[in-house]
Coordinates of C-alpha atoms in Angstrom, one line a residue:
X1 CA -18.7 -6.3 -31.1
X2 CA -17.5 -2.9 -32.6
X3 CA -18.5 -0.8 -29.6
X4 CA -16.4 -3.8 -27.0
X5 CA -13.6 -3.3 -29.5
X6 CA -13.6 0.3 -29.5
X7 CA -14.0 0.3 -25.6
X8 CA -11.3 -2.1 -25.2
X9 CA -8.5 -0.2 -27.0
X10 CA -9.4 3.0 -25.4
X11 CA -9.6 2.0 -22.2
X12 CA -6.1 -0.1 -23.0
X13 CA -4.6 3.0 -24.1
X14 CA -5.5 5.1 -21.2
X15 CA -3.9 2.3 -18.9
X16 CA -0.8 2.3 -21.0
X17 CA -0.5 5.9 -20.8
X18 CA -1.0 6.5 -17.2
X19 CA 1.8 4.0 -16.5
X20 CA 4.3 5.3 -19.1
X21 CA 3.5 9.1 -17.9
X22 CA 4.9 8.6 -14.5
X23 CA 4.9 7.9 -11.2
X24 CA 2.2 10.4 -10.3
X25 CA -0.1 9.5 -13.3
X26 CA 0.4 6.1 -12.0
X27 CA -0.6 6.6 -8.4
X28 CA -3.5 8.3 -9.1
X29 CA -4.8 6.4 -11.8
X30 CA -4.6 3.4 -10.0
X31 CA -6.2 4.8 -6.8
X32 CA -9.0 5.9 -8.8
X33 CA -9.3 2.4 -10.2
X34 CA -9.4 1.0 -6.3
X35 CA -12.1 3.5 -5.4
X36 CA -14.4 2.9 -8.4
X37 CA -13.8 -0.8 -8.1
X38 CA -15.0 -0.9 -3.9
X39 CA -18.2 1.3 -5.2
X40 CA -18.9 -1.0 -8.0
X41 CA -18.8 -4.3 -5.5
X42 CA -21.0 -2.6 -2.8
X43 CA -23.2 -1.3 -5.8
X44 CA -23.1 -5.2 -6.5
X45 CA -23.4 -7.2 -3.2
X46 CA -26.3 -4.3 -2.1
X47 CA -29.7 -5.9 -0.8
X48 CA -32.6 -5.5 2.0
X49 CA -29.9 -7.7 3.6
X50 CA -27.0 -6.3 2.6
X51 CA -26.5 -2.6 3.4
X52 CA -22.6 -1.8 2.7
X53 CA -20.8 1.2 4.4
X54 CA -20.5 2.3 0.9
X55 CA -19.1 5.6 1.7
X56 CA -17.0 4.7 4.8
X57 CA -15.7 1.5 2.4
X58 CA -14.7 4.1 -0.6
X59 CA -13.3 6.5 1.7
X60 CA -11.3 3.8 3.2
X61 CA -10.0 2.8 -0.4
X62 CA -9.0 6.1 -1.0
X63 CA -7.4 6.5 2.3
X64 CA -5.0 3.5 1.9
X65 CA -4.2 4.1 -1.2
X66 CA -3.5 7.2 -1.5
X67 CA -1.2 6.9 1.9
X68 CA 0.6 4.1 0.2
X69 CA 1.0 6.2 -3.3
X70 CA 2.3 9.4 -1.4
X71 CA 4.7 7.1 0.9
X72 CA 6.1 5.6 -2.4
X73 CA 6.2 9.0 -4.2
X74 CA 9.0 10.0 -0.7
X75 CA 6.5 12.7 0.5
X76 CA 5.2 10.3 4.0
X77 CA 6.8 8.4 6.3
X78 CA 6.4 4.2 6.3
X79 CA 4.4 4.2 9.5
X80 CA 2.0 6.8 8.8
X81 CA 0.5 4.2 6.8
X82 CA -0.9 3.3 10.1
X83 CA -3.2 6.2 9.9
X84 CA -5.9 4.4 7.8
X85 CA -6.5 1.6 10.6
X86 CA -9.2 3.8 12.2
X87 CA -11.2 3.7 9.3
X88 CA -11.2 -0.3 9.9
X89 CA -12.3 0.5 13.6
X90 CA -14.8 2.5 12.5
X91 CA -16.6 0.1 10.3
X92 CA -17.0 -2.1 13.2
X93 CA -18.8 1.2 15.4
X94 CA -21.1 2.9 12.9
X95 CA -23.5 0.6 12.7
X96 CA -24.0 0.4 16.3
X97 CA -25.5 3.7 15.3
X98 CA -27.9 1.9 13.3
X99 CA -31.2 0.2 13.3
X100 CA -29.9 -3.0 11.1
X101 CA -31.4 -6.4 11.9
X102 CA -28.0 -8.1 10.9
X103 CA -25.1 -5.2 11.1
X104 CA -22.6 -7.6 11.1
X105 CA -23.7 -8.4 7.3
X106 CA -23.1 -5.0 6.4
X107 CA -19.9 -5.0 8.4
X108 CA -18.6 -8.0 6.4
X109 CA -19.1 -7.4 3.4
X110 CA -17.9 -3.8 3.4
X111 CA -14.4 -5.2 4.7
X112 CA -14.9 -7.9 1.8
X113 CA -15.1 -4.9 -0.8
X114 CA -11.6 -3.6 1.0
X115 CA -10.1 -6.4 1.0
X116 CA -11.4 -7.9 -2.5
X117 CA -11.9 -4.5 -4.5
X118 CA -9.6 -2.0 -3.6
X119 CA -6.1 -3.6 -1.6
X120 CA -5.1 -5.6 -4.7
X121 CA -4.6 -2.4 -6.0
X122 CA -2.5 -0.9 -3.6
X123 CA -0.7 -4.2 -4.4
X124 CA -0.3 -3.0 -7.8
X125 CA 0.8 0.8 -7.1
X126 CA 3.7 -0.7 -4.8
X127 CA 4.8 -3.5 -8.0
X128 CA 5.6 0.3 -9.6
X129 CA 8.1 1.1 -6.4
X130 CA 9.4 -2.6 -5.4
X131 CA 13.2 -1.8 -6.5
X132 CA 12.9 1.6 -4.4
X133 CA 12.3 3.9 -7.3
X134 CA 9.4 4.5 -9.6
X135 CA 9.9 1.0 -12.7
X136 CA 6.8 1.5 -14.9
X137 CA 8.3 -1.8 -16.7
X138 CA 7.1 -3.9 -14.2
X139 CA 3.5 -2.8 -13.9
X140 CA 3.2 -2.2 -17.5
X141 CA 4.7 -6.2 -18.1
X142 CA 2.4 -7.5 -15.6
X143 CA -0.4 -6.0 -17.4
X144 CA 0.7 -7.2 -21.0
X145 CA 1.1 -10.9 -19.8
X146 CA -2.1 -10.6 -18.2
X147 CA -4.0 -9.6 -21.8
X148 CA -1.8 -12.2 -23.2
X149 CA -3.2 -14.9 -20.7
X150 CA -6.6 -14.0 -21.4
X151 CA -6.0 -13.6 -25.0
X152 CA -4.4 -17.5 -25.4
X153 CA -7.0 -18.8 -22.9
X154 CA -9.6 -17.7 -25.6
X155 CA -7.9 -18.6 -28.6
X156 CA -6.7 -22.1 -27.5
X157 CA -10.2 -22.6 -25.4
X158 CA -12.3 -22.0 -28.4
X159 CA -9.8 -24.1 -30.9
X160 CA -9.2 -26.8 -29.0
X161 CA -11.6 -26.4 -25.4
X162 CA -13.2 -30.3 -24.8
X163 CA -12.6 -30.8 -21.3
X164 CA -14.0 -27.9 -18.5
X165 CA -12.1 -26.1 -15.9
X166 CA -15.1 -25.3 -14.0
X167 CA -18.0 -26.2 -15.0
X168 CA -20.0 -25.8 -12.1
X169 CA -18.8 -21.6 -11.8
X170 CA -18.2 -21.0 -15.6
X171 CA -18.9 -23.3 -18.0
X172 CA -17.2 -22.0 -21.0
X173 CA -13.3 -22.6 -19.3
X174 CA -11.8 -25.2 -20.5
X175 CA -8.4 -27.1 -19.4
X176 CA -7.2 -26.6 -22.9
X177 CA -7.8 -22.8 -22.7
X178 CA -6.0 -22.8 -19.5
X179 CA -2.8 -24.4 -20.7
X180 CA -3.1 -22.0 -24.2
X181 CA -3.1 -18.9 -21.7
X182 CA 0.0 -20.1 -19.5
X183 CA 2.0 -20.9 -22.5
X184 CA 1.4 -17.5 -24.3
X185 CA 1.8 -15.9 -21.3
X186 CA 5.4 -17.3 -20.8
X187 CA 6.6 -16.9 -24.0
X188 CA 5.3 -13.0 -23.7
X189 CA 7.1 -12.9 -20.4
X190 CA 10.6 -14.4 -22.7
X191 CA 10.0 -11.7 -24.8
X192 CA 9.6 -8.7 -22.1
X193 CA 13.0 -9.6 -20.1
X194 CA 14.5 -9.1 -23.4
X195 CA 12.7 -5.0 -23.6
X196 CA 12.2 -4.5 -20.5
X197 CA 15.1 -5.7 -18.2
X198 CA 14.1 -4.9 -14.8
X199 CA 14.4 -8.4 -13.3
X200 CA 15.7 -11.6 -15.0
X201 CA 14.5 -14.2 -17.3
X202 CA 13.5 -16.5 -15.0
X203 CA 11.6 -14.3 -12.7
X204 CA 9.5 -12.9 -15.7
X205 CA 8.4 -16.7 -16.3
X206 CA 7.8 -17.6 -12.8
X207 CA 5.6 -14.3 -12.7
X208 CA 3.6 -15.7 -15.8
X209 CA 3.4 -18.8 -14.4
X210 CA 2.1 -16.8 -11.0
X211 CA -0.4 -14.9 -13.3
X212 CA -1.8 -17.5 -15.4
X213 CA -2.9 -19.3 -12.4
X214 CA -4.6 -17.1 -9.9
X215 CA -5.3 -15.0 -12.5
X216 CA -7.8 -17.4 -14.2
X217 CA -8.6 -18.5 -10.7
X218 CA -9.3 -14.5 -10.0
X219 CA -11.9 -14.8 -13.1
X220 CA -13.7 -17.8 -11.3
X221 CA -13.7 -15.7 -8.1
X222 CA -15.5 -13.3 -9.8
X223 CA -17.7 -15.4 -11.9
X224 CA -19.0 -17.3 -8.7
X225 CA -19.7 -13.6 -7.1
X226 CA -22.1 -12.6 -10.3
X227 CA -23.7 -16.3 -10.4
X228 CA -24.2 -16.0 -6.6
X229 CA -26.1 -12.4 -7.6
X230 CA -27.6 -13.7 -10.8
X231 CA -26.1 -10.7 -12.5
X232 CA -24.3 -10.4 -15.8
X233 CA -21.4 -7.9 -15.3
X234 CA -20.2 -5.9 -12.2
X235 CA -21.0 -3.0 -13.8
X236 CA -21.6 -0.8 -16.8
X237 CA -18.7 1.6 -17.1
X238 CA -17.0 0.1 -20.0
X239 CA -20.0 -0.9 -22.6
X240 CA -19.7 -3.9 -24.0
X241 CA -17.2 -5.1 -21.5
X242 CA -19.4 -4.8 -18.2
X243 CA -17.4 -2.9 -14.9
X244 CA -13.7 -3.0 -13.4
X245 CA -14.2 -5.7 -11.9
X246 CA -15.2 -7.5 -14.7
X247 CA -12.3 -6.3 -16.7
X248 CA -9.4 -7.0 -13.4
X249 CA -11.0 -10.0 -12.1
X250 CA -7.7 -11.7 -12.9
X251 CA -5.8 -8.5 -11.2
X252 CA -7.8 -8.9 -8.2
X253 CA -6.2 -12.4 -6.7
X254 CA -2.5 -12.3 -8.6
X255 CA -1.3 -8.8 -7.7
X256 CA -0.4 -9.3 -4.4
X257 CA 0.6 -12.7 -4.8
X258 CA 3.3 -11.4 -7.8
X259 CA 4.3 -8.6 -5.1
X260 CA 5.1 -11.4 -2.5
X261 CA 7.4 -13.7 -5.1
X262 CA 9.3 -10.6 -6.2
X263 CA 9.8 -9.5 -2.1
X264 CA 11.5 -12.8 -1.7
X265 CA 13.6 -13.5 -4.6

């Protein structure tokens, strides 16, 4: 318990920091995160059956993200964005180069690890950029309701938790958890229009209410990935708290999903 603790505010703190630092700090940070986060899934999903492009896949990561962080950063041009398609291509030609019983296996799931792994947090870099200029506010507040949705999900779930979420993928969620998370989460997000500005009151709600829910339905995602693997965490990074993924399952399926409400409104 000391040494999750101890973990747990570090690694907090270094997030913190590399938001509040600046846009660079940000970028990379974050990019780093994607790239770790693709390895640790291939490292995961990895079999006799299962053979990963796990370099192509990580490259890949890095490729897209880092175009996206220098286009946001005003040193690219939108379209040359474009120029990490042909990494897609190629995971679809390489292993015609190979003697694999079922490439297409290994095909999949190394565009699974893209798309799963490492794009939500390209999602994430571009919440930092949405109004045009570099807003660590809105990261930083997407991140805070976040720990607060997980914090009131536990708190309310182990007061109160009769009646389960989902039983069947993780049988310690309970419906009562769930609701204790949203309404934490919303009254965070009250709190954070009030410090942080950036967009208004209602938005910061409706992006809690955004969070809460994919984000615990991100931590099912994840929890049905290690039951289908019979494995306890995604990885050992962080002791006592298991890998990235383990620790943004919740980031993972929300991100882009808070990106697309704050494009529209």
């Amino acid at each position: 318990m000391k040494t999750r603790a101890i973990t747990g505010f570090f690694f907090i703190a270094v997030v913190i920091g590399a938001i509040l630092l600046g846009d660079i700090s940000f970028v990379l940070f974050f990019s780093i995160l994607a790239a770790w986060s693709t390895y640790e899934f291939y490292t995961l999903v990895s079999s006799e059956l299962i053979k990963p492009l796990k370099i192509l896949g990580v490259g890949s990561a890095v490729v897209f993200s880092g175009l996206v962080s220098t286009y946001f950063l005003g040193y690219l041009e939108g379209k040359f964005i474009l120029l990490g398609l042909p990494f897609l291509s190629l995971t679809f030609i390489l292993p015609l180069f190979q003697k694999r019983e079922l490439p297409f296996n290994d095909i999949s799931y190394t565009l699974s690890g893209l798309l799963y792994a490492a794009f939500p947090f390209v999602f994430f870099i571009a919440l930092g950029f949405i109004s045009g200029v570099y807003n660590p506010f809105l990261p930083l507040g997407y991140l805070i309701i976040l720990w607060s949705n997980d914090t009131g999900a536990y708190l309310a779930g182990r007061s109160f938790g009769k009646r389960k979420l989902f039983e069947r993928i993780s049988p310690n969620k309970t419906w009562e958890g769930f609701i204790g998370g949203l309404i934490l989460a919303a009254v965070v997000a009250l709190n954070l229009h009030q410090y942080f500005g950036s967009i208004s009151k209602i938005h910061w709600v409706c992006i809690a209410l955004i969070i809460s829910t994919f984000g615990t339905l991100g931590d099912l995602v994840e929890s049905m990935l290690k039951r289908s693997l019979n494995v306890k965490d995604s990885g050992k990074i962080l002791p006592g708290h298991g890998g990235l993924l383990d620790r943004f399952d919740g980031l993972l399926i929300s991100t882009p999903l808070v990106y697309l409400f704050l494009i529209f409104v």
